[in-house]
Amino acid sequence: MRPATPPCATDDYDLAIIGAGVVGCAVARRFALAGAKVVVIEKGSDILSGASKANSAILHTGFDAPPDSLELELVKAGRAEYLADRESLGLSLVETGALVCAWTPEEAGRLEAIAAQGHANGVEGLTLMTASQARATVPGLSGRLVAALEVRDEHIIDPWTAPLAYLTQAVALGARLLRQAELLAGRYEGGWHLTTSAGDIRARAAVNAAGLYGDEVDRRLGFAPDFEIRPRKGQFVVLDKAAFGHVPRILLPVPTEITKGVVVCPTAFGNVLIGPTAEEQDDRVRATVEREALEALLARGAQIVPALAAIPVTAVYAGLRPATEKKHYRVTTRPEQRAITLGGIRSTGLSAALGLAQHALRLHDAFGLPARPRVDPPPVTLPNLTETGARDWQQPGHGEIVCHCELVTRREIEAAFDSTVPPGDFGGLRRRTRAGMGRCQGFYCNARLAEMSRGRLAVPLAVEDRDEA
Amino acid sequence: MNDADVIVIGGGPAGIAAAVELRRAGVPRVMLLDREPQLGGATRHCSHSPFGMREFGRVYLGAAYGRRLTAEATRAGVDVRTGHSVVRLDEGGRLDIATPEGLGTLTARRILVATGARERPRAARLISGDRPVGVVTTGTLQSYVAFHGLMPFTRPLIVGSELVSLSALLTCLGHGARPVAMAEPFPQALAGAPFSWFPALARVPFHRGTELVDIRGTGRVEAATLRHGDGRLETLACDGVLLTGRFTPESALFLASPVGLDPGSAGPAVDQDGRTLDPVCFAAGNLLRAVETGGWSFREGQAVGRALARDLAADPCATAPIPVGFEEPIKLVVPSLLRPTGQKAALADFQLRVTRAVRGRLSLELDGREVWATVRQFLPERRILVPIPPAAFAAGSVRFRLRENV
Ligand SMILES: Cc1cc2nc3c(=O)[nH]c(=O)nc-3n(C[C@H](O)[C@H](O)[C@H](O)COP(=O)(O)OP(=O)(O)OC[C@H]3O[C@@H](n4cnc5c(N)ncnc54)[C@H](O)[C@@H]3O)c2cc1C
Ligand SMILES: Cc1cc2nc3c(=O)[nH]c(=O)nc-3n(C[C@H](O)[C@H](O)[C@H](O)COP(=O)(O)OP(=O)(O)OC[C@H]3O[C@@H](n4cnc5c(N)ncnc54)[C@H](O)[C@@H]3O)c2cc1C
């Protein structure tokens, strides 16, 4: 791991953000653009160490969000900003649209109400379809389909490059990222005195964006949290790129009270994923995959699109949703202590992050701190990893292809290590480059990656590095 | 004008042997593409394995065998191009390549694909648990050692009992790692005899009928849990998991092409000459059925190269192939197609594998009539050879049956 610059106790920040998930990254950008001096405190060895590293990568419209909720408002605002700033941040968008698939007459009967709710939520492009109309857009759908609701604007994105782009822009504006820095305690005395495992920090205001530890971080800041995190695990199976042609759109189930249900979904990288499960657990760290659940997902996927049965598995993963005892977002503002908690961002945080950041800035404005001059957003250029844009391996001079399955070049890997926010662990390297994420899962390139990443990762791939450290 | 008469994709033993054979048979322009910086394929990292006895009459270790193969190819006048990744295989002898200089398209009268095989990774095996650093395959471990002088762990659990699993154990022992145990889910060792003494000699406990059911670790692997045959769970502290064997063809090019895959072998379906469903496209080596030895792959490449040289004398074979039928517990049959050509076949035998250990009667039927049978015990991952009877080329239906316990 390259040594983090030690935080300097005399350094005064306008804002300290606890947690570099997608929400913390978006907040950092919004405040940096507002001219604030920002520090992001992340306990993991890289950003996206919590809920944000594993999700379905859907940029939601909000068609099924609770009506009149803060969540609906912020999903819509976040999505609008995502689409508006795509150019300058180099953000991806794969315009797949979605079908809510009804497999029984009972489910089909509920589509109309879902459409009506979607209209009421201000979402356009909702069309009820017969089974044959739906199958005309996704020919591989099982013949058992009864009816469907098209959600034209429900799309997919690269879920890792987006938050990285937010934070990269923030850092370009002077924001500071501290990794392997766990917030241990904080006290407010006209300003925040924060104790972290990497040193002390002072800041005028604080935002708790600690995801799965939102309640715990509130406690460490001296607050009685008004919510309790109840992690809800979601497991996924990622199928080989050969599946992509069979699933051109997001295939959603008719949702239940508990979960959005198992989705069959193309990814921006040309794969197809099946998931997530929804499993309550106490553990906030372990997001295990389990054979039975994965087999059940594979079986479910093949019921929805029969051709998927013959397609090999590329990857499996699991993520934990920062759910709480209630369904909605748990946003709390404490103007007397200049603190904002963005808690319980359960299952739409990727879509709502930029909206949550706007909301946090509005809440912060009420703290009565002197406003700083706004700054112009510097353009951010991160490599395109999606299959819809040009990739580096297609451009001359890339040196060589290191990861053959995902066609990742030496130039891309070196660029990631030299970037504004370089990877701190192997997961971070994978998320920034896709190296090792393909069908062979590193059979061909893992040793090479071990060599190229020597001395740069918190947990090195090769053991001898551990002794050197 | 084509870029070559034949383009061979993959410079392992099979691809090199085929390319050299094509040149020897007088084919003027043979191009050999490999995406790695050196030829040799999977033999490059097998630093302690002896190769070449039958092909070259002497033993070479790993990389030296690759160098010998490269020298043969150069001497034979093969146009060798390394650092060339084939990214797409079209029908009709066209392919797309990516090189550090950029993209390109190449065409040839025939294509021969010999992209080898790889071990199944953890994800495709659906192994439960955390997903820490330190879970690798033998090929990866050997690449750490042979190419970079690194080790991915010091106390791994080894999963599997194929020949490659012994190779994995040797690599560990030779580089200072102490495996904590070896575990094989099947009730007996897949590679048979050596497992009765070798792990014991190395003082590594070997468990049959034992499955890996959990991997733990937040950063690096910290422990693994085994479920033994009697249901007992055992958690072992370890810093890595070495997944060996369970090979699968590196058939990405076919997966994405109209030719597709044979559901049994997971490689392309081929006929007795290695011809795929696209008659200008051939295949050989481990791509056909996952793993065989380097020597086997070499000889197979040679034989398919010879048949391919003959095939170039005429238009691409237009005869419709007869599929070779089979069912569970037969896992695969290679070749799974037959095309009557009137020529000597490159593959003299059907090669079969089974999905699980079975005792029973294996038979071959032509047009519903049994022409060959044997009764014995069949074990997974072991080669079963059945000579292809000449009459099979005249039959309307060709089918293998395996009836258990008769
Ligand atoms: C299975 C699944 C599928 C999903 N699908 C979608 C989808 O398709 N679309 C969508 O919009 N959303 C989706 N989501 C939701 C989305 O992923 C989450 O809402 C979002 O990631 C929450 O982000 P966060 O920043 O609030 O939390 P996190 O990502 O958990 O970030 C919190 C960060 O805080 C750090 N931290 C915690 N405690 C401390 C401390 N004491 N000191 C310092 N740092 C600390 C953590 O290490 C972590 O990095 C899905 C979620 C899951 C799990
Ligand atoms: C870990 C391991 C241990 C082994 N140990 C032994 C042993 O002890 N003894 C023994 O006899 N055999 C051993 N083998 C098997 C032996 O190495 C193989 O049988 C032999 O290498 C197979 O030859 P091949 O030509 O079919 O494929 P490979 O040797 O796998 O060669 C395939 C070649 O194709 C290239 N390629 C793949 N895709 C593309 C593409 N799209 N574009 C361009 N090039 C591509 C690859 O770079 C590679 O060079 C071992 C194999 C492994 C993996």
PDB file of N, CA and C in Angstrom, chain A residues 240 242 285-286 288-291 295 313-318 393-394 396-399 401 404 439-444 446-448 450-451 454 460-464 466, chain B residues 35-36 85 98-101 103 117-119 121 123-131 133 137 139-140 143-144 148 150-153 211 214-216 218-220 250 252 255:
ATOM      1  N   ASP A 240     -21.541 -15.724 -18.239  1.00  0.00           N
ATOM      2  CA  ASP A 240     -20.613 -15.426 -19.327  1.00  0.00           C
ATOM      3  C   ASP A 240     -21.232 -14.433 -20.320  1.00  0.00           C
ATOM      4  N   ALA A 242     -21.587 -14.644 -23.248  1.00  0.00           N
ATOM      5  CA  ALA A 242     -22.441 -15.301 -24.251  1.00  0.00           C
ATOM      6  C   ALA A 242     -23.919 -15.112 -23.911  1.00  0.00           C
ATOM      7  N   VAL A 285     -20.093  -7.506   8.193  1.00  0.00           N
ATOM      8  CA  VAL A 285     -18.842  -7.644   7.455  1.00  0.00           C
ATOM      9  C   VAL A 285     -18.936  -8.738   6.398  1.00  0.00           C
ATOM     10  N   ARG A 286     -19.324  -9.917   6.846  1.00  0.00           N
ATOM     11  CA  ARG A 286     -19.292 -11.067   5.943  1.00  0.00           C
ATOM     12  C   ARG A 286     -20.451 -11.013   4.951  1.00  0.00           C
ATOM     13  N   THR A 288     -21.154 -13.529   2.426  1.00  0.00           N
ATOM     14  CA  THR A 288     -20.734 -14.795   1.829  1.00  0.00           C
ATOM     15  C   THR A 288     -21.640 -15.166   0.663  1.00  0.00           C
ATOM     16  N   VAL A 289     -21.089 -15.933  -0.253  1.00  0.00           N
ATOM     17  CA  VAL A 289     -21.907 -16.582  -1.273  1.00  0.00           C
ATOM     18  C   VAL A 289     -22.172 -18.002  -0.787  1.00  0.00           C
ATOM     19  N   GLU A 290     -23.329 -18.548  -1.117  1.00  0.00           N
ATOM     20  CA  GLU A 290     -23.658 -19.914  -0.699  1.00  0.00           C
ATOM     21  C   GLU A 290     -24.195 -20.710  -1.865  1.00  0.00           C
ATOM     22  N   ARG A 291     -23.612 -21.891  -2.008  1.00  0.00           N
ATOM     23  CA  ARG A 291     -23.915 -22.727  -3.158  1.00  0.00           C
ATOM     24  C   ARG A 291     -25.417 -22.894  -3.403  1.00  0.00           C
ATOM     25  N   GLU A 295     -27.272 -21.778  -6.743  1.00  0.00           N
ATOM     26  CA  GLU A 295     -27.948 -22.744  -7.621  1.00  0.00           C
ATOM     27  C   GLU A 295     -29.404 -22.352  -7.837  1.00  0.00           C
ATOM     28  N   VAL A 313     -21.047 -19.943 -15.753  1.00  0.00           N
ATOM     29  CA  VAL A 313     -20.961 -18.905 -14.727  1.00  0.00           C
ATOM     30  C   VAL A 313     -19.594 -18.235 -14.830  1.00  0.00           C
ATOM     31  N   THR A 314     -19.566 -16.918 -14.838  1.00  0.00           N
ATOM     32  CA  THR A 314     -18.296 -16.193 -14.821  1.00  0.00           C
ATOM     33  C   THR A 314     -17.905 -15.824 -13.395  1.00  0.00           C
ATOM     34  N   ALA A 315     -18.829 -15.305 -12.633  1.00  0.00           N
ATOM     35  CA  ALA A 315     -18.481 -14.836 -11.297  1.00  0.00           C
ATOM     36  C   ALA A 315     -19.672 -14.975 -10.371  1.00  0.00           C
ATOM     37  N   VAL A 316     -19.400 -14.961  -9.083  1.00  0.00           N
ATOM     38  CA  VAL A 316     -20.469 -14.910  -8.085  1.00  0.00           C
ATOM     39  C   VAL A 316     -20.055 -13.846  -7.076  1.00  0.00           C
ATOM     40  N   TYR A 317     -21.017 -13.155  -6.502  1.00  0.00           N
ATOM     41  CA  TYR A 317     -20.673 -12.186  -5.474  1.00  0.00           C
ATOM     42  C   TYR A 317     -21.874 -11.921  -4.580  1.00  0.00           C
ATOM     43  N   ALA A 318     -21.640 -11.175  -3.529  1.00  0.00           N
ATOM     44  CA  ALA A 318     -22.719 -10.850  -2.609  1.00  0.00           C
ATOM     45  C   ALA A 318     -22.469  -9.459  -2.049  1.00  0.00           C
ATOM     46  N   TRP A 393      -7.969  -1.483 -25.368  1.00  0.00           N
ATOM     47  CA  TRP A 393      -7.309  -2.498 -26.194  1.00  0.00           C
ATOM     48  C   TRP A 393      -7.519  -2.249 -27.677  1.00  0.00           C
ATOM     49  N   GLN A 394      -8.497  -1.425 -27.988  1.00  0.00           N
ATOM     50  CA  GLN A 394      -8.745  -1.130 -29.402  1.00  0.00           C
ATOM     51  C   GLN A 394      -7.868   0.013 -29.907  1.00  0.00           C
ATOM     52  N   PRO A 396      -4.118   1.770 -30.416  1.00  0.00           N
ATOM     53  CA  PRO A 396      -2.709   1.364 -30.487  1.00  0.00           C
ATOM     54  C   PRO A 396      -1.904   1.884 -29.290  1.00  0.00           C
ATOM     55  N   GLY A 397      -0.788   1.218 -29.042  1.00  0.00           N
ATOM     56  CA  GLY A 397       0.137   1.697 -28.029  1.00  0.00           C
ATOM     57  C   GLY A 397      -0.196   1.288 -26.613  1.00  0.00           C
ATOM     58  N   HIS A 398      -1.055   0.289 -26.445  1.00  0.00           N
ATOM     59  CA  HIS A 398      -1.449  -0.090 -25.083  1.00  0.00           C
ATOM     60  C   HIS A 398      -0.442  -1.016 -24.419  1.00  0.00           C
ATOM     61  N   GLY A 399       0.621  -1.352 -25.127  1.00  0.00           N
ATOM     62  CA  GLY A 399       1.663  -2.177 -24.523  1.00  0.00           C
ATOM     63  C   GLY A 399       1.417  -3.652 -24.723  1.00  0.00           C
ATOM     64  N   ILE A 401      -1.970  -6.842 -23.912  1.00  0.00           N
ATOM     65  CA  ILE A 401      -3.191  -7.212 -23.207  1.00  0.00           C
ATOM     66  C   ILE A 401      -2.786  -8.118 -22.056  1.00  0.00           C
ATOM     67  N   HIS A 404      -6.832 -11.364 -20.623  1.00  0.00           N
ATOM     68  CA  HIS A 404      -7.348 -11.708 -21.947  1.00  0.00           C
ATOM     69  C   HIS A 404      -8.866 -11.796 -21.979  1.00  0.00           C
ATOM     70  N   ARG A 439     -14.087 -14.618 -17.489  1.00  0.00           N
ATOM     71  CA  ARG A 439     -14.489 -16.016 -17.337  1.00  0.00           C
ATOM     72  C   ARG A 439     -13.415 -16.895 -16.717  1.00  0.00           C
ATOM     73  N   CYS A 440     -12.143 -16.563 -16.886  1.00  0.00           N
ATOM     74  CA  CYS A 440     -11.125 -17.437 -16.282  1.00  0.00           C
ATOM     75  C   CYS A 440     -10.802 -17.006 -14.861  1.00  0.00           C
ATOM     76  N   GLN A 441     -11.296 -15.847 -14.420  1.00  0.00           N
ATOM     77  CA  GLN A 441     -11.122 -15.364 -13.046  1.00  0.00           C
ATOM     78  C   GLN A 441      -9.653 -15.370 -12.619  1.00  0.00           C
ATOM     79  N   GLY A 442      -8.773 -15.077 -13.565  1.00  0.00           N
ATOM     80  CA  GLY A 442      -7.366 -14.925 -13.211  1.00  0.00           C
ATOM     81  C   GLY A 442      -6.472 -16.106 -13.497  1.00  0.00           C
ATOM     82  N   PHE A 443      -7.010 -17.192 -14.052  1.00  0.00           N
ATOM     83  CA  PHE A 443      -6.143 -18.333 -14.395  1.00  0.00           C
ATOM     84  C   PHE A 443      -4.948 -17.846 -15.218  1.00  0.00           C
ATOM     85  N   TYR A 444      -5.213 -16.998 -16.214  1.00  0.00           N
ATOM     86  CA  TYR A 444      -4.138 -16.534 -17.088  1.00  0.00           C
ATOM     87  C   TYR A 444      -3.403 -15.299 -16.568  1.00  0.00           C
ATOM     88  N   ASN A 446      -3.639 -13.664 -13.186  1.00  0.00           N
ATOM     89  CA  ASN A 446      -3.487 -13.316 -11.774  1.00  0.00           C
ATOM     90  C   ASN A 446      -2.028 -13.175 -11.355  1.00  0.00           C
ATOM     91  N   ALA A 447      -1.169 -14.062 -11.885  1.00  0.00           N
ATOM     92  CA  ALA A 447       0.253 -13.998 -11.510  1.00  0.00           C
ATOM     93  C   ALA A 447       0.862 -12.692 -12.009  1.00  0.00           C
ATOM     94  N   ARG A 448       0.500 -12.326 -13.202  1.00  0.00           N
ATOM     95  CA  ARG A 448       0.992 -11.078 -13.773  1.00  0.00           C
ATOM     96  C   ARG A 448       0.518  -9.878 -12.954  1.00  0.00           C
ATOM     97  N   ALA A 450      -0.182  -9.969  -9.837  1.00  0.00           N
ATOM     98  CA  ALA A 450       0.569 -10.009  -8.574  1.00  0.00           C
ATOM     99  C   ALA A 450       1.879  -9.254  -8.746  1.00  0.00           C
ATOM    100  N   GLU A 451       2.531  -9.486  -9.877  1.00  0.00           N
ATOM    101  CA  GLU A 451       3.797  -8.826 -10.164  1.00  0.00           C
ATOM    102  C   GLU A 451       3.595  -7.304 -10.325  1.00  0.00           C
ATOM    103  N   ARG A 454       2.791  -5.319  -7.021  1.00  0.00           N
ATOM    104  CA  ARG A 454       3.675  -5.468  -5.851  1.00  0.00           C
ATOM    105  C   ARG A 454       3.889  -4.149  -5.155  1.00  0.00           C
ATOM    106  N   PRO A 460      -1.477  -7.881  -0.330  1.00  0.00           N
ATOM    107  CA  PRO A 460      -0.829  -8.203  -1.609  1.00  0.00           C
ATOM    108  C   PRO A 460      -1.256  -9.582  -2.116  1.00  0.00           C
ATOM    109  N   LEU A 461      -1.184  -9.765  -3.420  1.00  0.00           N
ATOM    110  CA  LEU A 461      -1.562 -11.063  -3.987  1.00  0.00           C
ATOM    111  C   LEU A 461      -0.497 -12.103  -3.675  1.00  0.00           C
ATOM    112  N   ALA A 462       0.762 -11.692  -3.685  1.00  0.00           N
ATOM    113  CA  ALA A 462       1.837 -12.643  -3.403  1.00  0.00           C
ATOM    114  C   ALA A 462       2.257 -12.498  -1.949  1.00  0.00           C
ATOM    115  N   VAL A 463       2.546 -13.657  -1.293  1.00  0.00           N
ATOM    116  CA  VAL A 463       2.780 -13.602   0.150  1.00  0.00           C
ATOM    117  C   VAL A 463       4.089 -12.964   0.540  1.00  0.00           C
ATOM    118  N   GLU A 464       5.129 -13.099  -0.284  1.00  0.00           N
ATOM    119  CA  GLU A 464       6.425 -12.588   0.172  1.00  0.00           C
ATOM    120  C   GLU A 464       6.369 -11.087   0.421  1.00  0.00           C
ATOM    121  N   ARG A 466       4.181  -9.603   1.943  1.00  0.00           N
ATOM    122  CA  ARG A 466       3.690  -9.361   3.283  1.00  0.00           C
ATOM    123  C   ARG A 466       4.854  -9.249   4.268  1.00  0.00           C
TER     124      ARG A 466
ATOM    125  N   ARG B  35      -1.465 -15.098 -28.142  1.00  0.00           N
ATOM    126  CA  ARG B  35      -1.643 -13.827 -27.436  1.00  0.00           C
ATOM    127  C   ARG B  35      -0.552 -13.573 -26.398  1.00  0.00           C
ATOM    128  N   GLU B  36       0.147 -14.623 -26.004  1.00  0.00           N
ATOM    129  CA  GLU B  36       1.216 -14.442 -25.014  1.00  0.00           C
ATOM    130  C   GLU B  36       2.500 -13.983 -25.714  1.00  0.00           C
ATOM    131  N   SER B  85      -3.750 -11.331 -30.079  1.00  0.00           N
ATOM    132  CA  SER B  85      -4.961 -11.918 -29.482  1.00  0.00           C
ATOM    133  C   SER B  85      -6.030 -12.020 -30.550  1.00  0.00           C
ATOM    134  N   ALA B  98      -6.312  -8.380 -32.074  1.00  0.00           N
ATOM    135  CA  ALA B  98      -5.872  -7.165 -31.381  1.00  0.00           C
ATOM    136  C   ALA B  98      -4.397  -7.351 -31.061  1.00  0.00           C
ATOM    137  N   THR B  99      -3.596  -6.357 -31.401  1.00  0.00           N
ATOM    138  CA  THR B  99      -2.171  -6.373 -31.076  1.00  0.00           C
ATOM    139  C   THR B  99      -1.838  -5.020 -30.455  1.00  0.00           C
ATOM    140  N   PRO B 100      -0.660  -4.905 -29.855  1.00  0.00           N
ATOM    141  CA  PRO B 100      -0.306  -3.592 -29.292  1.00  0.00           C
ATOM    142  C   PRO B 100      -0.294  -2.484 -30.349  1.00  0.00           C
ATOM    143  N   GLU B 101      -0.194  -2.856 -31.601  1.00  0.00           N
ATOM    144  CA  GLU B 101      -0.186  -1.845 -32.665  1.00  0.00           C
ATOM    145  C   GLU B 101      -1.594  -1.479 -33.122  1.00  0.00           C
ATOM    146  N   LEU B 103      -5.845  -2.904 -34.180  1.00  0.00           N
ATOM    147  CA  LEU B 103      -6.764  -3.982 -34.540  1.00  0.00           C
ATOM    148  C   LEU B 103      -6.540  -4.418 -35.982  1.00  0.00           C
ATOM    149  N   ALA B 117      -6.862 -25.362 -22.662  1.00  0.00           N
ATOM    150  CA  ALA B 117      -7.852 -25.519 -21.597  1.00  0.00           C
ATOM    151  C   ALA B 117      -7.349 -24.812 -20.356  1.00  0.00           C
ATOM    152  N   ARG B 118      -8.254 -24.573 -19.428  1.00  0.00           N
ATOM    153  CA  ARG B 118      -7.873 -23.958 -18.154  1.00  0.00           C
ATOM    154  C   ARG B 118      -8.651 -24.621 -17.038  1.00  0.00           C
ATOM    155  N   GLU B 119      -8.191 -24.413 -15.812  1.00  0.00           N
ATOM    156  CA  GLU B 119      -8.892 -24.994 -14.676  1.00  0.00           C
ATOM    157  C   GLU B 119     -10.089 -24.122 -14.314  1.00  0.00           C
ATOM    158  N   PRO B 121     -12.416 -21.929 -12.253  1.00  0.00           N
ATOM    159  CA  PRO B 121     -12.152 -21.090 -11.090  1.00  0.00           C
ATOM    160  C   PRO B 121     -13.186 -21.305  -9.986  1.00  0.00           C
ATOM    161  N   ALA B 123     -15.441 -19.334  -8.748  1.00  0.00           N
ATOM    162  CA  ALA B 123     -16.801 -18.863  -8.995  1.00  0.00           C
ATOM    163  C   ALA B 123     -17.612 -19.912  -9.749  1.00  0.00           C
ATOM    164  N   ALA B 124     -17.045 -20.458 -10.816  1.00  0.00           N
ATOM    165  CA  ALA B 124     -17.783 -21.413 -11.630  1.00  0.00           C
ATOM    166  C   ALA B 124     -18.034 -22.709 -10.862  1.00  0.00           C
ATOM    167  N   ARG B 125     -17.275 -22.954  -9.799  1.00  0.00           N
ATOM    168  CA  ARG B 125     -17.519 -24.145  -8.973  1.00  0.00           C
ATOM    169  C   ARG B 125     -18.558 -23.871  -7.887  1.00  0.00           C
ATOM    170  N   LEU B 126     -19.024 -22.625  -7.806  1.00  0.00           N
ATOM    171  CA  LEU B 126     -20.039 -22.213  -6.831  1.00  0.00           C
ATOM    172  C   LEU B 126     -19.644 -22.560  -5.396  1.00  0.00           C
ATOM    173  N   ILE B 127     -18.379 -22.352  -5.062  1.00  0.00           N
ATOM    174  CA  ILE B 127     -17.924 -22.655  -3.701  1.00  0.00           C
ATOM    175  C   ILE B 127     -18.403 -21.549  -2.749  1.00  0.00           C
ATOM    176  N   SER B 128     -18.948 -21.970  -1.612  1.00  0.00           N
ATOM    177  CA  SER B 128     -19.503 -21.025  -0.636  1.00  0.00           C
ATOM    178  C   SER B 128     -18.409 -20.306   0.154  1.00  0.00           C
ATOM    179  N   GLY B 129     -18.785 -19.157   0.705  1.00  0.00           N
ATOM    180  CA  GLY B 129     -17.899 -18.480   1.645  1.00  0.00           C
ATOM    181  C   GLY B 129     -17.584 -17.047   1.281  1.00  0.00           C
ATOM    182  N   ASP B 130     -16.584 -16.497   1.997  1.00  0.00           N
ATOM    183  CA  ASP B 130     -16.083 -15.158   1.683  1.00  0.00           C
ATOM    184  C   ASP B 130     -15.317 -15.229   0.370  1.00  0.00           C
ATOM    185  N   ARG B 131     -14.929 -14.072  -0.127  1.00  0.00           N
ATOM    186  CA  ARG B 131     -14.172 -14.061  -1.380  1.00  0.00           C
ATOM    187  C   ARG B 131     -12.841 -13.330  -1.194  1.00  0.00           C
ATOM    188  N   VAL B 133      -8.522 -12.830  -0.990  1.00  0.00           N
ATOM    189  CA  VAL B 133      -7.363 -13.063  -1.843  1.00  0.00           C
ATOM    190  C   VAL B 133      -6.712 -14.388  -1.429  1.00  0.00           C
ATOM    191  N   THR B 137      -5.825 -21.293  -8.906  1.00  0.00           N
ATOM    192  CA  THR B 137      -5.731 -22.602  -9.546  1.00  0.00           C
ATOM    193  C   THR B 137      -4.256 -22.987  -9.712  1.00  0.00           C
ATOM    194  N   GLY B 139      -2.618 -23.601 -12.456  1.00  0.00           N
ATOM    195  CA  GLY B 139      -1.995 -22.840 -13.538  1.00  0.00           C
ATOM    196  C   GLY B 139      -1.526 -21.482 -13.032  1.00  0.00           C
ATOM    197  N   THR B 140      -2.348 -20.853 -12.205  1.00  0.00           N
ATOM    198  CA  THR B 140      -1.983 -19.557 -11.647  1.00  0.00           C
ATOM    199  C   THR B 140      -0.792 -19.694 -10.702  1.00  0.00           C
ATOM    200  N   SER B 143       2.290 -20.145 -12.611  1.00  0.00           N
ATOM    201  CA  SER B 143       2.707 -18.895 -13.268  1.00  0.00           C
ATOM    202  C   SER B 143       3.375 -17.955 -12.263  1.00  0.00           C
ATOM    203  N   TYR B 144       2.856 -17.907 -11.035  1.00  0.00           N
ATOM    204  CA  TYR B 144       3.505 -17.101  -9.983  1.00  0.00           C
ATOM    205  C   TYR B 144       4.971 -17.527  -9.880  1.00  0.00           C
ATOM    206  N   HIS B 148       7.421 -15.231 -12.220  1.00  0.00           N
ATOM    207  CA  HIS B 148       7.670 -14.063 -11.380  1.00  0.00           C
ATOM    208  C   HIS B 148       8.400 -14.371 -10.077  1.00  0.00           C
ATOM    209  N   LEU B 150       7.210 -15.654  -7.438  1.00  0.00           N
ATOM    210  CA  LEU B 150       6.342 -15.273  -6.317  1.00  0.00           C
ATOM    211  C   LEU B 150       5.564 -16.492  -5.830  1.00  0.00           C
ATOM    212  N   MET B 151       4.938 -16.373  -4.679  1.00  0.00           N
ATOM    213  CA  MET B 151       4.032 -17.410  -4.173  1.00  0.00           C
ATOM    214  C   MET B 151       2.747 -16.752  -3.698  1.00  0.00           C
ATOM    215  N   PRO B 152       1.595 -17.349  -4.016  1.00  0.00           N
ATOM    216  CA  PRO B 152       0.331 -16.744  -3.581  1.00  0.00           C
ATOM    217  C   PRO B 152      -0.066 -17.123  -2.156  1.00  0.00           C
ATOM    218  N   PHE B 153       0.649 -18.055  -1.525  1.00  0.00           N
ATOM    219  CA  PHE B 153       0.315 -18.486  -0.156  1.00  0.00           C
ATOM    220  C   PHE B 153       1.460 -19.324   0.381  1.00  0.00           C
ATOM    221  N   GLU B 211     -15.626 -32.520   0.873  1.00  0.00           N
ATOM    222  CA  GLU B 211     -15.943 -31.338   0.084  1.00  0.00           C
ATOM    223  C   GLU B 211     -15.555 -30.060   0.822  1.00  0.00           C
ATOM    224  N   ASP B 214     -16.742 -24.078   2.899  1.00  0.00           N
ATOM    225  CA  ASP B 214     -16.714 -22.668   3.310  1.00  0.00           C
ATOM    226  C   ASP B 214     -15.283 -22.143   3.249  1.00  0.00           C
ATOM    227  N   ILE B 215     -15.145 -20.928   2.769  1.00  0.00           N
ATOM    228  CA  ILE B 215     -13.858 -20.232   2.790  1.00  0.00           C
ATOM    229  C   ILE B 215     -14.060 -18.981   3.623  1.00  0.00           C
ATOM    230  N   ARG B 216     -13.129 -18.735   4.547  1.00  0.00           N
ATOM    231  CA  ARG B 216     -13.242 -17.556   5.405  1.00  0.00           C
ATOM    232  C   ARG B 216     -12.033 -16.651   5.239  1.00  0.00           C
ATOM    233  N   THR B 218     -11.222 -12.004   5.504  1.00  0.00           N
ATOM    234  CA  THR B 218     -11.672 -10.689   5.065  1.00  0.00           C
ATOM    235  C   THR B 218     -10.729 -10.129   4.007  1.00  0.00           C
ATOM    236  N   GLY B 219      -9.416 -10.186   4.274  1.00  0.00           N
ATOM    237  CA  GLY B 219      -8.466  -9.739   3.251  1.00  0.00           C
ATOM    238  C   GLY B 219      -7.953 -10.951   2.497  1.00  0.00           C
ATOM    239  N   ARG B 220      -7.162 -11.743   3.206  1.00  0.00           N
ATOM    240  CA  ARG B 220      -6.600 -12.974   2.660  1.00  0.00           C
ATOM    241  C   ARG B 220      -7.330 -14.153   3.295  1.00  0.00           C
ATOM    242  N   GLU B 250     -10.692 -23.678 -23.200  1.00  0.00           N
ATOM    243  CA  GLU B 250     -10.666 -22.218 -23.386  1.00  0.00           C
ATOM    244  C   GLU B 250     -11.345 -21.957 -24.732  1.00  0.00           C
ATOM    245  N   ALA B 252     -13.700 -19.627 -25.576  1.00  0.00           N
ATOM    246  CA  ALA B 252     -14.387 -18.333 -25.679  1.00  0.00           C
ATOM    247  C   ALA B 252     -14.698 -17.956 -27.129  1.00  0.00           C
ATOM    248  N   LEU B 255     -17.720 -19.885 -28.194  1.00  0.00           N
ATOM    249  CA  LEU B 255     -18.895 -19.498 -27.407  1.00  0.00           C
ATOM    250  C   LEU B 255     -19.569 -18.290 -28.047  1.00  0.00           C
TER     251      LEU B 255
END
